[in-house]
Tab-separated table of C-alpha atoms and ligand atoms in Angstrom:
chain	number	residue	atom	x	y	z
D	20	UNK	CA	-28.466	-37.942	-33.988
D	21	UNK	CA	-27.448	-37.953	-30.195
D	22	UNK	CA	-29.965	-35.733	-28.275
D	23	UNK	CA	-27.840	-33.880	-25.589
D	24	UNK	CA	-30.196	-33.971	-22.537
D	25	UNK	CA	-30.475	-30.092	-20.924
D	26	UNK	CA	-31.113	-30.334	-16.984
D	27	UNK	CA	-31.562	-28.080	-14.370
D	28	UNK	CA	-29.891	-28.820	-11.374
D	29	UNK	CA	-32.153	-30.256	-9.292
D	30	UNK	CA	-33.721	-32.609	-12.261
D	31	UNK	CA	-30.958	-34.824	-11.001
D	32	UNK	CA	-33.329	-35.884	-8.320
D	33	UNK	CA	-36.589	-35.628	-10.077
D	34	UNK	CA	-35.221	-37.955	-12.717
D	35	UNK	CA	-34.641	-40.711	-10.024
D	36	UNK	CA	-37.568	-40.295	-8.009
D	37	UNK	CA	-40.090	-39.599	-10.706
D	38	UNK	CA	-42.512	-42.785	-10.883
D	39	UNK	CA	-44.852	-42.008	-13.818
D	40	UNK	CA	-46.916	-39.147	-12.180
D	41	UNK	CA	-46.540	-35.663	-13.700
D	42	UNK	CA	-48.455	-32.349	-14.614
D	43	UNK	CA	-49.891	-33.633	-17.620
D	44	UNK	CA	-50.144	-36.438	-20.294
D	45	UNK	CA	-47.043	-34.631	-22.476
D	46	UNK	CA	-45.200	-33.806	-19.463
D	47	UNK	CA	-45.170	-37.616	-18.467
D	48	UNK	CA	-44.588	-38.910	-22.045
D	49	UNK	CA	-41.529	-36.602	-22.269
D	50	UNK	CA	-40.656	-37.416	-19.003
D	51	UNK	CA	-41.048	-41.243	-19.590
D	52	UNK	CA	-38.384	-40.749	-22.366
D	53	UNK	CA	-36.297	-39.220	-20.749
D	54	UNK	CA	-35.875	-41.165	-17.480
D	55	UNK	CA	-35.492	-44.312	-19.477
D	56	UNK	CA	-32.610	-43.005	-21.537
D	57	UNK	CA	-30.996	-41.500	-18.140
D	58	UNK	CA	-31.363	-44.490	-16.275
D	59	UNK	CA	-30.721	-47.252	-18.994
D	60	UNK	CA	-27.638	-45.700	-20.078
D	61	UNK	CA	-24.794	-45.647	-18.068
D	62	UNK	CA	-22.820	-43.172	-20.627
D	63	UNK	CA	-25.427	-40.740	-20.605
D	64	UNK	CA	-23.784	-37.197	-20.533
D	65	UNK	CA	-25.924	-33.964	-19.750
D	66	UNK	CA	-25.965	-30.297	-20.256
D	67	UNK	CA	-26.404	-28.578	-17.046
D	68	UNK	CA	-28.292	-25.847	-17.378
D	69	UNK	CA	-29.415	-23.079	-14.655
D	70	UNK	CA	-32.936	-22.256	-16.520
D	71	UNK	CA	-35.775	-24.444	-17.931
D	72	UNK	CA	-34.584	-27.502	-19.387
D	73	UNK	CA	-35.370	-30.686	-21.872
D	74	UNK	CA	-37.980	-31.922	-19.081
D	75	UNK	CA	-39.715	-28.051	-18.751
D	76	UNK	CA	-39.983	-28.371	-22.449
D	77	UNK	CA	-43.707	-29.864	-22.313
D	78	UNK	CA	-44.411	-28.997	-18.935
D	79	UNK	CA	-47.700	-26.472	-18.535
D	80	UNK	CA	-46.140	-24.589	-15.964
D	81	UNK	CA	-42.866	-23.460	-18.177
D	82	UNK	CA	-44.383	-19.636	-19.104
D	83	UNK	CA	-41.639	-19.264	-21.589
D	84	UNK	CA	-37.820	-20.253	-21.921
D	85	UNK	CA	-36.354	-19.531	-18.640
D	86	UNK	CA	-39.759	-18.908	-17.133
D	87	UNK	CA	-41.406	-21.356	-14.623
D	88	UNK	CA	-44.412	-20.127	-12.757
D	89	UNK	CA	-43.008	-21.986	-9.630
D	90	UNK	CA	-39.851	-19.870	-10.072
D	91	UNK	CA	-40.345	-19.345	-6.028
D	92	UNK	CA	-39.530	-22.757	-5.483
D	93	UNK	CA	-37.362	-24.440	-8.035
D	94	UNK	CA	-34.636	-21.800	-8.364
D	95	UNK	CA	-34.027	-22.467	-4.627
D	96	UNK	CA	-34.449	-26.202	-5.579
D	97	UNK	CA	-31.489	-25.517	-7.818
D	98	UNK	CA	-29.671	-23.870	-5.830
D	99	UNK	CA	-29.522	-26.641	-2.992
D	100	UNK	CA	-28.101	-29.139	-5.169
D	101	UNK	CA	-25.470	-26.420	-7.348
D	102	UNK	CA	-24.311	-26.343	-3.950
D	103	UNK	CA	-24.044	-29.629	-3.274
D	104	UNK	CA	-22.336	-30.764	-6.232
D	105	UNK	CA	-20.255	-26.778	-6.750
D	106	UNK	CA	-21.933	-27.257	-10.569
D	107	UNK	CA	-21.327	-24.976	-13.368
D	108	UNK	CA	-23.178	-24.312	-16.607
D	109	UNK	CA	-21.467	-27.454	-18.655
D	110	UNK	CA	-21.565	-30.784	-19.471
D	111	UNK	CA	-21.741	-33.665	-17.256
D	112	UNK	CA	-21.620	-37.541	-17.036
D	113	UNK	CA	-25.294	-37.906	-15.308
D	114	UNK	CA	-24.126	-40.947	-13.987
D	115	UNK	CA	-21.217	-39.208	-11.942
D	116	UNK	CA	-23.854	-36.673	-10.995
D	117	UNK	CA	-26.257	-38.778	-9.248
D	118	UNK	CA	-23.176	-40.778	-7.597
D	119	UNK	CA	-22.190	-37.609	-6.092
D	120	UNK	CA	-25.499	-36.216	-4.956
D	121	UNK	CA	-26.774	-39.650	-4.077
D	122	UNK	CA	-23.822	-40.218	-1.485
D	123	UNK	CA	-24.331	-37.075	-0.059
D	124	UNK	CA	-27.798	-37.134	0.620
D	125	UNK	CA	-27.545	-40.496	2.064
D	126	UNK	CA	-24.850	-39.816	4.295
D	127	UNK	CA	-26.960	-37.275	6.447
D	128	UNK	CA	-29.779	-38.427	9.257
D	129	UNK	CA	-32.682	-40.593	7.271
D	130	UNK	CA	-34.360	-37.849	4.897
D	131	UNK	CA	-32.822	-34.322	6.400
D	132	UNK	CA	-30.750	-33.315	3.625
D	133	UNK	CA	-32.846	-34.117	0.966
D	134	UNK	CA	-35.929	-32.632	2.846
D	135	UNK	CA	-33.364	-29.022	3.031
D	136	UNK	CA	-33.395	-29.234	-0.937
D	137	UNK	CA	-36.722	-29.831	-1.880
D	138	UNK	CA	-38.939	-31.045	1.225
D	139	UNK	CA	-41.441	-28.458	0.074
D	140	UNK	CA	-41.998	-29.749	-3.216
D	141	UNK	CA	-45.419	-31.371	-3.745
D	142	UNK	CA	-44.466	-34.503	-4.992
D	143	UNK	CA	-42.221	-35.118	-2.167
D	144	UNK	CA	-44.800	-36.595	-0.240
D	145	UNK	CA	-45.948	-39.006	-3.195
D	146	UNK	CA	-43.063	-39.754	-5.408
D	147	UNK	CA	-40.167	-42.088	-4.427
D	148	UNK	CA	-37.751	-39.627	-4.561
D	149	UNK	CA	-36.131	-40.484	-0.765
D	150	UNK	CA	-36.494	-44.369	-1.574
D	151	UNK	CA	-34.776	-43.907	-4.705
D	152	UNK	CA	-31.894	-41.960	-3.787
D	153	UNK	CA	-31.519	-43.701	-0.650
D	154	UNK	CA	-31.120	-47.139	-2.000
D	155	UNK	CA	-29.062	-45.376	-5.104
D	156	UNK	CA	-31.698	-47.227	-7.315
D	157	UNK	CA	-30.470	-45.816	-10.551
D	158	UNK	CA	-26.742	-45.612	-9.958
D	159	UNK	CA	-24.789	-47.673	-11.599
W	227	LIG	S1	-42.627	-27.065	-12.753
W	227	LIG	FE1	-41.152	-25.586	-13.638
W	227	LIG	S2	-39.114	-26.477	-13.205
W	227	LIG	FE2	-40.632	-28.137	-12.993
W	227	LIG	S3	-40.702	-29.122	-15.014
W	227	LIG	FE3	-42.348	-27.561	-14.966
W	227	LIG	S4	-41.424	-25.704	-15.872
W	227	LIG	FE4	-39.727	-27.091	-15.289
């Protein structure tokens, strides 16, 4: 059966910066599986979702459905790139997502806009989120 892949908003840059470091062993596995089916298939279509999502799913920090213990941070996360890309609750070609958001970000001054989304995020500094999105790595 097709899986339809549920995202929050701003997993639209975590799934093209992650490089194989996560919050635990099931976090990365899931995570691992889900990259490479975002990023090998060009018709990939997601759910967007403003609440936890497929990747939250096995992630220790998810408290419950729709609960994150780093609510502080990733609802304003989400809301940077809702913004950005005027997103509803629907479904989505991820490809024309991360065209979108990708061309944005890279239009500003070096890392500035993406730093205004998420520059607090602790895997900004180790992750190659900015590399990624810069060069457009996984668009298509
Ligand atoms: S930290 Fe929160 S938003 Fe990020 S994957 Fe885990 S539960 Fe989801």
């Amino acid at each position: 059966m097709y899986e339809i892949i549920r995202l929050r908003p701003h997993h639209l840059l975590c799934t093209q910066g992650y490089s194989g470091k996560g919050y635990s062993d099931d976090f990365v596995l899931n995570m691992n599986r889900i990259t490479e089916k975002l990023r090998s298939d060009r018709n990939a279509r997601v759910e967007i979702v403003f609440t936890t999502d497929s990747l939250c799913d096995d992630c220790p920090f998810k408290v419950s459905d729709g609960i994150c213990k780093s609510d502080n941070k990733v609802l304003g996360f989400d809301k940077g790139v809702i913004k950005v890309l005027d997103l509803e609750e629907s479904a989505y070609s991820y490809q024309e997502l991360i065209s979108k958001l990708d061309e944005y970000l890279s239009s500003g001054i070096e890392d500035e806009r993406l730093q205004a989304i998420c520059g607090d995020c602790k895997w900004y500094a180790v992750s190659a989120c900015w590399t990624h999105i810069k060069n457009k790595k996984y668009v298509v």
